[in-house]
Coordinates of N, CA and C in Angstrom, one line a residue:
Chain K
G1 N 56.9 42.6 38.8 CA 57.2 41.6 39.8 C 57.3 42.2 41.2
A2 N 57.6 41.3 42.1 CA 57.7 41.7 43.5 C 58.9 42.6 43.8
G3 N 60.0 42.2 43.1 CA 61.3 42.9 43.3 C 62.0 43.1 42.0
V4 N 63.2 43.7 42.1 CA 64.0 44.0 41.0 C 64.6 42.7 40.5
S5 N 64.5 42.4 39.2 CA 65.0 41.1 38.7 C 66.1 41.4 37.7
Q6 N 67.2 40.7 37.9 CA 68.4 40.9 36.9 C 68.7 39.5 36.3
T7 N 69.0 39.6 35.0 CA 69.4 38.4 34.3 C 70.5 38.7 33.3
P8 N 71.5 37.8 33.1 CA 71.6 36.6 33.9 C 72.2 36.8 35.3
S9 N 72.2 35.8 36.2 CA 72.8 36.1 37.5 C 74.3 36.0 37.4
N10 N 74.8 35.2 36.4 CA 76.3 35.1 36.2 C 76.5 35.1 34.7
K11 N 77.6 35.8 34.3 CA 78.0 35.8 32.9 C 79.5 35.7 32.8
V12 N 80.0 34.7 32.1 CA 81.4 34.6 31.8 C 81.6 34.9 30.3
T13 N 82.5 35.8 29.9 CA 82.7 36.1 28.5 C 84.2 36.3 28.3
E14 N 84.5 36.2 27.0 CA 85.9 36.3 26.7 C 86.2 37.8 26.4
K15 N 87.4 38.2 26.7 CA 87.9 39.5 26.4 C 87.6 39.9 25.0
G16 N 87.0 41.1 24.8 CA 86.7 41.6 23.5 C 85.3 41.3 23.0
K17 N 84.6 40.5 23.7 CA 83.2 40.2 23.4 C 82.3 41.3 23.8
Y18 N 81.0 41.2 23.3 CA 80.0 42.1 23.7 C 79.0 41.4 24.6
V19 N 78.5 42.1 25.7 CA 77.6 41.5 26.6 C 76.4 42.5 26.8
E20 N 75.3 41.9 27.2 CA 74.1 42.6 27.6 C 73.6 42.1 28.9
L21 N 73.3 43.0 29.8 CA 72.8 42.7 31.1 C 71.4 43.3 31.2
R22 N 70.5 42.5 31.7 CA 69.1 43.0 31.7 C 68.6 43.2 33.1
C23 N 67.7 44.3 33.3 CA 67.1 44.6 34.5 C 65.6 44.8 34.4
D24 N 64.8 44.1 35.2 CA 63.4 44.3 35.3 C 63.1 45.1 36.6
P25 N 62.7 46.3 36.6 CA 62.5 47.0 37.9 C 61.2 46.6 38.6
I26 N 61.0 47.2 39.7 CA 59.7 47.0 40.4 C 58.6 47.7 39.7
S27 N 57.5 47.1 39.5 CA 56.4 47.6 38.7 C 56.0 49.0 39.3
G28 N 55.9 50.0 38.5 CA 55.5 51.3 38.9 C 56.7 52.2 39.3
H29 N 57.9 51.7 39.3 CA 59.1 52.5 39.6 C 59.6 53.2 38.3
T30 N 59.6 54.5 38.3 CA 60.0 55.2 37.1 C 61.5 55.4 37.1
A31 N 62.1 55.4 38.3 CA 63.5 55.7 38.3 C 64.3 54.3 38.3
L32 N 65.3 54.2 37.6 CA 66.1 53.0 37.5 C 67.6 53.4 37.5
Y33 N 68.4 52.6 38.2 CA 69.8 52.9 38.4 C 70.7 51.7 38.0
W34 N 71.8 51.9 37.5 CA 72.8 50.9 37.4 C 74.0 51.2 38.2
Y35 N 74.5 50.3 39.0 CA 75.7 50.4 39.8 C 76.7 49.3 39.4
R36 N 77.9 49.5 39.7 CA 78.9 48.4 39.6 C 79.6 48.2 40.9
Q37 N 79.8 47.0 41.3 CA 80.5 46.7 42.6 C 81.6 45.8 42.4
S38 N 82.8 46.2 42.8 CA 84.0 45.4 42.8 C 84.2 44.8 44.2
L39 N 84.9 43.7 44.3 CA 85.1 43.0 45.5 C 85.7 43.9 46.6
G40 N 85.0 43.9 47.7 CA 85.5 44.8 48.8 C 85.2 46.2 48.7
Q41 N 84.4 46.6 47.8 CA 84.0 48.0 47.6 C 82.5 48.2 47.7
G42 N 82.1 49.4 47.9 CA 80.7 49.8 47.8 C 80.3 49.9 46.4
P43 N 79.0 49.9 46.1 CA 78.5 50.1 44.7 C 79.0 51.5 44.2
E44 N 79.3 51.5 42.9 CA 79.8 52.7 42.2 C 78.7 53.0 41.1
F45 N 78.2 54.2 41.2 CA 77.2 54.7 40.3 C 77.6 54.7 38.9
L46 N 76.7 54.2 38.0 CA 77.0 54.2 36.5 C 76.0 55.2 35.8
I47 N 74.7 54.9 36.0 CA 73.8 55.7 35.2 C 72.4 55.6 35.9
Y48 N 71.6 56.7 35.7 CA 70.3 56.8 36.3 C 69.3 57.2 35.2
F49 N 68.2 56.4 35.1 CA 67.1 56.7 34.2 C 65.9 57.3 34.9
Q50 N 65.3 58.3 34.3 CA 64.0 58.7 34.8 C 63.1 58.5 33.6
G51 N 62.2 57.5 33.7 CA 61.4 57.1 32.6 C 62.3 56.5 31.5
T52 N 62.2 56.9 30.3 CA 63.0 56.4 29.2 C 64.3 57.1 29.0
G53 N 64.5 58.2 29.6 CA 65.7 59.0 29.3 C 66.7 58.8 30.4
A54 N 68.0 58.9 30.0 CA 69.1 58.9 31.0 C 69.3 60.3 31.6
A55 N 68.9 60.4 32.9 CA 69.0 61.7 33.5 C 70.4 62.0 34.0
D56 N 71.2 61.0 34.2 CA 72.6 61.2 34.6 C 73.4 60.0 34.2
D57 N 74.3 60.1 33.3 CA 75.1 59.0 32.8 C 76.6 59.3 33.2
S58 N 76.8 60.1 34.1 CA 78.2 60.6 34.4 C 79.1 59.5 35.0
G59 N 78.5 58.4 35.4 CA 79.3 57.3 36.0 C 79.7 56.3 35.0
L60 N 79.3 56.3 33.8 CA 79.7 55.4 32.8 C 81.2 55.6 32.5
P61 N 82.0 54.5 32.7 CA 83.5 54.7 32.7 C 84.0 55.1 31.3
N62 N 83.4 54.7 30.2 CA 83.9 55.1 28.9 C 82.8 54.7 27.9
D63 N 83.2 55.0 26.6 CA 82.1 54.8 25.6 C 81.9 53.4 25.2
R64 N 82.5 52.4 25.9 CA 82.2 51.0 25.6 C 80.9 50.6 26.4
F65 N 80.6 51.5 27.3 CA 79.4 51.2 28.2 C 78.2 52.0 27.7
F66 N 77.1 51.4 27.6 CA 75.9 52.1 27.1 C 74.7 51.4 27.7
A67 N 73.6 52.2 28.1 CA 72.4 51.6 28.6 C 71.2 52.2 28.0
V68 N 70.2 51.4 27.9 CA 68.9 51.9 27.3 C 67.7 51.4 28.2
R69 N 66.6 52.2 28.0 CA 65.4 51.8 28.7 C 64.3 52.3 27.8
P70 N 64.1 51.7 26.7 CA 63.2 52.2 25.6 C 61.8 52.4 25.9
E71 N 61.2 51.6 26.8 CA 59.8 51.7 27.1 C 59.6 52.2 28.6
G72 N 60.6 52.6 29.2 CA 60.5 53.1 30.6 C 60.3 52.1 31.6
S73 N 60.6 50.8 31.3 CA 60.5 49.7 32.3 C 61.8 49.0 32.3
V74 N 61.9 47.9 31.5 CA 63.1 47.1 31.4 C 64.3 47.9 30.9
S75 N 65.5 47.7 31.5 CA 66.7 48.3 31.0 C 67.7 47.3 30.7
T76 N 68.6 47.7 29.7 CA 69.7 46.8 29.3 C 71.0 47.6 29.4
L77 N 71.9 47.0 30.1 CA 73.3 47.6 30.1 C 74.1 46.9 29.1
K78 N 74.8 47.6 28.2 CA 75.5 47.0 27.1 C 77.0 47.3 27.2
I79 N 77.8 46.3 27.1 CA 79.3 46.6 27.2 C 79.9 46.0 26.0
Q80 N 80.6 46.9 25.2 CA 81.3 46.4 24.0 C 82.8 46.2 24.3
R81 N 83.3 45.3 23.5 CA 84.8 45.0 23.6 C 85.2 44.9 25.1
T82 N 84.6 43.9 25.8 CA 84.9 43.8 27.2 C 86.3 43.6 27.5
E83 N 86.7 44.1 28.7 CA 88.1 44.0 29.2 C 88.0 43.3 30.5
R84 N 89.2 42.7 30.9 CA 89.2 42.0 32.2 C 88.8 42.9 33.4
G85 N 89.2 44.2 33.2 CA 88.8 45.1 34.3 C 87.4 45.4 34.4
D86 N 86.6 45.0 33.5 CA 85.1 45.1 33.6 C 84.5 44.1 34.5
S87 N 85.3 43.1 34.9 CA 84.7 42.1 35.8 C 84.3 42.7 37.1
A88 N 83.1 42.4 37.5 CA 82.5 43.0 38.7 C 81.0 42.5 38.8
V89 N 80.4 42.9 39.9 CA 78.9 42.6 40.0 C 78.2 43.9 39.5
Y90 N 77.3 43.7 38.6 CA 76.6 44.9 38.1 C 75.2 44.8 38.8
L91 N 74.9 45.9 39.5 CA 73.6 46.0 40.3 C 72.7 46.9 39.6
C92 N 71.4 46.5 39.6 CA 70.4 47.4 39.1 C 69.5 47.7 40.3
A93 N 68.9 48.9 40.4 CA 68.0 49.3 41.4 C 66.9 50.2 40.8
S94 N 65.8 50.2 41.5 CA 64.7 51.1 41.1 C 64.1 51.8 42.2
S95 N 63.4 52.9 42.0 CA 62.7 53.7 43.0 C 61.6 54.4 42.4
L96 N 60.7 54.9 43.3 CA 59.6 55.8 42.9 C 60.2 57.1 42.5
T97 N 59.6 57.8 41.6 CA 60.2 59.1 41.1 C 60.5 60.0 42.3
S98 N 59.7 60.1 43.2 CA 59.8 61.1 44.3 C 60.7 60.7 45.4
R99 N 61.2 59.4 45.4 CA 62.0 58.9 46.5 C 63.4 58.6 46.1
I100 N 64.3 58.8 47.1 CA 65.7 58.5 46.9 C 66.0 57.0 47.3
E101 N 65.1 56.4 48.0 CA 65.4 55.1 48.5 C 65.3 54.1 47.3
A102 N 66.4 53.4 47.0 CA 66.5 52.5 45.9 C 66.4 51.1 46.4
F103 N 65.7 50.2 45.6 CA 65.6 48.8 45.9 C 66.4 48.1 44.9
F104 N 67.3 47.2 45.3 CA 68.3 46.5 44.4 C 67.9 45.1 44.0
G105 N 68.3 44.8 42.8 CA 68.3 43.4 42.4 C 69.4 42.6 43.0
Q106 N 69.5 41.3 42.7 CA 70.6 40.5 43.2 C 71.9 40.6 42.5
G107 N 71.9 41.3 41.4 CA 73.1 41.6 40.6 C 73.4 40.6 39.6
T108 N 74.2 41.0 38.6 CA 74.8 40.1 37.6 C 76.3 40.1 37.8
R109 N 76.9 38.9 38.1 CA 78.3 38.8 38.2 C 78.9 38.6 36.9
L110 N 79.7 39.5 36.4 CA 80.3 39.5 35.1 C 81.8 39.1 35.3
T111 N 82.2 38.1 34.6 CA 83.6 37.7 34.6 C 84.1 37.7 33.2
V112 N 85.2 38.5 32.9 CA 85.8 38.6 31.6 C 87.1 37.8 31.7
V113 N 87.2 36.8 30.9 CA 88.4 36.0 30.9 C 89.3 36.2 29.7
Chain T
G1 N 86.5 57.6 42.7 CA 85.4 58.6 42.9 C 85.2 58.9 44.4
Q2 N 84.3 59.8 44.7 CA 84.1 60.3 46.0 C 83.4 59.1 46.8
Q3 N 83.9 58.9 48.0 CA 83.3 57.9 48.9 C 83.2 58.4 50.3
L4 N 82.3 57.8 51.0 CA 82.2 58.1 52.4 C 83.2 57.3 53.2
N5 N 83.6 57.8 54.4 CA 84.5 57.1 55.3 C 83.7 56.3 56.3
Q6 N 83.7 55.0 56.2 CA 82.9 54.2 57.0 C 83.8 53.4 57.9
S7 N 83.4 53.3 59.2 CA 84.2 52.6 60.2 C 83.3 51.9 61.2
P8 N 83.8 50.8 61.8 CA 85.1 50.2 61.5 C 84.9 49.4 60.2
Q9 N 86.1 48.9 59.7 CA 86.0 48.2 58.4 C 85.4 46.8 58.7
S10 N 85.7 46.2 59.8 CA 85.1 44.9 60.2 C 85.0 44.8 61.7
M11 N 84.0 43.9 62.1 CA 83.8 43.7 63.5 C 83.5 42.2 63.7
F12 N 84.0 41.7 64.8 CA 83.7 40.3 65.2 C 83.2 40.4 66.6
I13 N 81.9 40.0 66.8 CA 81.3 40.2 68.1 C 80.6 38.9 68.6
Q14 N 80.3 38.9 69.9 CA 79.5 37.7 70.4 C 78.0 38.0 70.3
E15 N 77.3 37.0 70.0 CA 75.8 37.1 70.0 C 75.3 37.8 71.2
G16 N 74.4 38.7 71.1 CA 73.8 39.4 72.2 C 74.5 40.8 72.4
E17 N 75.6 41.0 71.9 CA 76.3 42.3 72.1 C 75.6 43.3 71.2
D18 N 75.9 44.6 71.6 CA 75.4 45.7 70.7 C 76.5 46.1 69.8
V19 N 76.2 46.7 68.7 CA 77.1 47.0 67.6 C 76.9 48.5 67.2
S20 N 78.0 49.2 67.0 CA 77.9 50.6 66.5 C 78.8 50.8 65.3
M21 N 78.4 51.4 64.3 CA 79.2 51.7 63.1 C 78.8 53.1 62.6
N22 N 79.8 53.8 61.9 CA 79.4 55.2 61.5 C 80.0 55.5 60.2
C23 N 79.5 56.6 59.6 CA 80.0 57.1 58.3 C 80.3 58.6 58.5
T24 N 81.3 59.1 57.9 CA 81.6 60.5 57.9 C 82.0 60.9 56.5
S25 N 81.8 62.2 56.3 CA 82.2 62.8 55.0 C 82.6 64.3 55.2
S26 N 83.4 64.7 54.2 CA 83.7 66.2 54.3 C 82.6 67.0 53.6
S27 N 81.7 66.3 52.9 CA 80.6 67.0 52.3 C 79.3 66.9 53.1
I28 N 78.4 67.8 52.8 CA 77.1 67.8 53.4 C 76.1 67.0 52.6
F29 N 75.4 66.1 53.3 CA 74.5 65.2 52.6 C 73.0 65.6 52.9
N30 N 72.1 65.3 51.9 CA 70.7 65.6 52.1 C 70.0 64.4 52.7
T31 N 70.5 63.2 52.4 CA 69.8 62.0 52.8 C 70.9 61.0 53.2
W32 N 70.7 60.2 54.2 CA 71.6 59.1 54.5 C 70.7 57.8 54.5
L33 N 71.3 56.8 53.8 CA 70.7 55.5 53.8 C 71.6 54.4 54.3
W34 N 71.1 53.5 55.0 CA 71.9 52.3 55.5 C 71.3 51.1 54.9
Y35 N 72.3 50.3 54.3 CA 71.9 49.0 53.6 C 72.7 47.9 54.2
K36 N 72.1 46.7 54.1 CA 72.8 45.4 54.4 C 72.9 44.6 53.2
Q37 N 74.1 44.0 53.0 CA 74.3 43.1 51.8 C 74.8 41.8 52.3
D38 N 74.1 40.7 51.9 CA 74.5 39.3 52.1 C 75.3 38.8 50.9
P39 N 76.1 37.8 51.1 CA 76.9 37.3 49.9 C 76.0 36.9 48.8
G40 N 76.4 37.4 47.6 CA 75.6 37.0 46.4 C 74.3 37.7 46.2
E41 N 74.1 38.7 47.1 CA 72.8 39.4 47.0 C 73.0 40.9 46.8
G42 N 72.0 41.6 46.4 CA 72.1 43.0 46.3 C 71.9 43.6 47.7
P43 N 72.2 44.9 47.8 CA 72.0 45.6 49.1 C 70.5 45.7 49.4
V44 N 70.2 45.5 50.7 CA 68.8 45.7 51.2 C 68.7 46.9 52.1
L45 N 67.7 47.7 51.8 CA 67.6 49.0 52.5 C 67.1 48.7 54.0
L46 N 67.8 49.3 55.0 CA 67.5 49.1 56.4 C 66.8 50.3 56.9
I47 N 67.4 51.5 56.8 CA 66.9 52.7 57.3 C 67.2 53.9 56.4
A48 N 66.3 54.8 56.3 CA 66.5 56.0 55.5 C 66.4 57.2 56.4
L49 N 67.3 58.2 56.3 CA 67.3 59.4 57.2 C 67.2 60.6 56.3
Y50 N 66.4 61.6 56.7 CA 66.1 62.7 55.8 C 66.5 64.1 56.3
K51 N 66.6 64.2 57.7 CA 66.8 65.5 58.3 C 67.9 65.4 59.3
A52 N 68.6 66.5 59.4 CA 69.7 66.6 60.4 C 69.1 66.4 61.8
G53 N 69.8 65.5 62.5 CA 69.4 65.2 63.9 C 68.4 64.1 64.0
E54 N 67.8 63.7 62.9 CA 66.8 62.6 62.9 C 67.3 61.3 63.4
L55 N 66.5 60.7 64.3 CA 66.8 59.4 64.9 C 65.7 58.5 64.5
T56 N 66.0 57.4 63.8 CA 65.0 56.5 63.3 C 65.4 55.0 63.7
S57 N 64.4 54.3 64.1 CA 64.6 52.9 64.5 C 63.8 51.9 63.5
N58 N 64.4 50.7 63.4 CA 63.7 49.7 62.6 C 64.0 48.4 63.4
G59 N 63.1 48.0 64.3 CA 63.4 46.8 65.1 C 64.6 47.1 66.0
R60 N 65.6 46.2 65.9 CA 66.8 46.4 66.8 C 67.8 47.3 66.2
L61 N 67.5 47.9 65.1 CA 68.4 48.9 64.4 C 68.0 50.3 64.7
T62 N 68.9 51.2 65.0 CA 68.7 52.6 65.2 C 69.8 53.3 64.4
A63 N 69.4 54.4 63.7 CA 70.3 55.2 63.0 C 70.0 56.7 63.2
Q64 N 71.1 57.5 63.1 CA 70.9 58.9 63.3 C 71.6 59.7 62.2
F65 N 71.0 60.8 61.8 CA 71.5 61.7 60.8 C 72.2 62.8 61.6
G66 N 73.5 63.0 61.5 CA 74.3 63.9 62.3 C 73.8 65.3 62.1
I67 N 74.0 66.1 63.2 CA 73.5 67.5 63.2 C 74.3 68.3 62.1
T68 N 75.5 68.0 61.9 CA 76.3 68.7 60.8 C 76.0 68.3 59.4
R69 N 75.2 67.2 59.3 CA 74.8 66.6 58.0 C 76.0 66.0 57.3
K70 N 77.1 65.8 58.1 CA 78.3 65.2 57.5 C 78.5 63.8 58.0
D71 N 77.6 63.3 58.9 CA 77.9 62.0 59.4 C 76.6 61.3 59.8
S72 N 76.7 60.0 60.0 CA 75.6 59.2 60.5 C 76.1 57.9 61.2
F73 N 75.3 57.4 62.1 CA 75.7 56.2 62.7 C 74.6 55.2 62.7
L74 N 74.9 53.9 62.8 CA 73.9 52.8 62.9 C 74.3 52.0 64.1
N75 N 73.3 51.7 64.9 CA 73.5 50.8 66.0 C 72.6 49.6 65.9
I76 N 73.1 48.4 66.3 CA 72.3 47.2 66.3 C 72.4 46.7 67.7
S77 N 71.2 46.5 68.3 CA 71.2 46.0 69.7 C 71.0 44.5 69.7
A78 N 71.5 43.9 70.7 CA 71.3 42.5 71.0 C 71.5 41.6 69.7
S79 N 72.7 41.7 69.1 CA 73.0 41.0 67.8 C 72.6 39.6 67.9
I80 N 72.2 39.1 66.7 CA 71.9 37.7 66.5 C 72.7 37.2 65.3
P81 N 72.8 35.9 65.1 CA 73.7 35.4 64.0 C 73.2 35.9 62.6
S82 N 72.0 36.1 62.4 CA 71.5 36.6 61.1 C 71.9 38.0 60.8
D83 N 72.4 38.7 61.7 CA 72.9 40.1 61.5 C 74.2 40.1 60.7
V84 N 74.8 38.9 60.5 CA 76.1 38.8 59.8 C 75.9 39.3 58.4
G85 N 76.8 40.1 57.9 CA 76.8 40.7 56.6 C 77.6 41.9 56.5
I86 N 77.5 42.6 55.3 CA 78.2 43.8 55.2 C 77.2 45.0 55.2
Y87 N 77.5 46.0 56.0 CA 76.6 47.1 56.2 C 77.2 48.3 55.4
F88 N 76.4 48.9 54.6 CA 76.9 50.1 53.8 C 76.1 51.3 54.2
C89 N 76.8 52.5 54.3 CA 76.1 53.7 54.3 C 76.1 54.3 52.9
A90 N 75.1 55.1 52.6 CA 75.1 55.7 51.3 C 74.4 57.1 51.5
G91 N 74.9 58.1 50.8 CA 74.4 59.4 50.9 C 74.0 60.1 49.6
D92 N 73.1 61.0 49.7 CA 72.7 61.7 48.5 C 73.1 63.2 48.7
L93 N 74.0 63.6 47.8 CA 74.6 64.9 47.9 C 73.7 66.1 47.6
N94 N 72.8 65.8 46.6 CA 72.1 66.9 46.0 C 70.6 66.6 46.0
A95 N 69.8 67.7 46.2 CA 68.4 67.6 46.1 C 68.0 67.6 44.7
G96 N 66.7 67.5 44.4 CA 66.2 67.6 43.1 C 66.4 66.4 42.3
N97 N 66.8 66.5 41.0 CA 66.7 65.4 40.1 C 68.0 64.5 40.2
N98 N 69.0 64.9 40.8 CA 70.2 64.1 40.9 C 70.0 63.0 41.9
R99 N 70.0 61.7 41.5 CA 69.7 60.6 42.4 C 70.9 59.7 42.6
K100 N 72.1 60.2 42.4 CA 73.3 59.4 42.5 C 73.7 59.3 43.9
L101 N 73.8 58.1 44.4 CA 74.2 57.8 45.8 C 75.7 57.6 45.9
I102 N 76.3 58.2 46.9 CA 77.7 57.9 47.2 C 77.8 56.9 48.3
W103 N 78.7 55.9 48.2 CA 78.7 54.8 49.1 C 80.0 54.7 49.9
G104 N 79.8 54.2 51.2 CA 81.0 53.8 51.9 C 81.5 52.5 51.5
L105 N 82.7 52.1 52.1 CA 83.3 50.8 51.7 C 82.7 49.6 52.5
G106 N 81.8 49.9 53.4 CA 81.2 48.8 54.1 C 81.8 48.5 55.4
T107 N 81.0 48.0 56.4 CA 81.5 47.4 57.6 C 81.1 45.9 57.6
S108 N 82.0 45.0 57.7 CA 81.7 43.6 57.7 C 81.5 43.1 59.1
L109 N 80.4 42.6 59.4 CA 80.0 42.1 60.7 C 79.9 40.6 60.8
A110 N 80.7 40.1 61.7 CA 80.6 38.6 62.0 C 80.1 38.5 63.5
V111 N 79.2 37.5 63.7 CA 78.6 37.3 65.0 C 78.9 35.9 65.4
N112 N 79.5 35.7 66.6 CA 79.8 34.4 67.1 C 78.7 33.9 68.0
P113 N 78.0 32.8 67.6 CA 76.9 32.4 68.4 C 77.3 31.9 69.8

C-alpha cells in the first residue's frame, strides 16, 4: 500500500486478556519497527525487524510482549495478560534497509480496562 | 529510558511569526530526524540530518545538525495555522545495524490566526 497501515485503530480490552496488533509496512521496506507512545511522551522503542528476524528486541518491557514477522512483511505485536499500564498508542514504522528514516502508521490506541 | 532534551515544551504564537525549537543530548548522535505529529496520527518525517554542521530546508522549515553532534534545531518561518501540532526530534546513536531512535518529549505548537 501507499503507507504503513495499522489495525485496529482502537482496541479496548479487559485486564488479563490477550491482544494482537497488526502492521502492514510500506511495500518494499524490509525494516519494521514497533514503538509505544504514552500521553505527553515521545515514542519509545520496542522492537526492530530486519526481514523476518528481530534484529533488536531490547525495548520489549517484559516477556508478556512478543512480535513476529513470519514472511518479512506484515508484523503482529502480541501482548499476553494485558495490564492497565499497557494502555498506550502502539506505533509501527517501516524503512528501507539502508535508511534510518522511518515512516509511521497512524497507530493503534490500546486501552486496558 | 534515554531521551533527548527538547525545548521549549510548548509555544503559542501568532500566525506569521517565526518559530525555533531545539534538542540537546549528552550523547553524540549519527543522525537527527525531525517529525511532526497531529492528534490521532503517527509522526510524519519533516527533515533528516546526517552530518555535523549540515543545514537542510524543506519549504518553510530549516533544521541544522550541531557541530558537536549533540544538538539540533528546527526553525519554522512565517507560521500558518496548519503548523499546529507536536514536533519531535529523534536521534540515532549508532551506525550500522542498530536502528533504534531515541526521542525527545516534543514541542507543542499552537498558532493563533
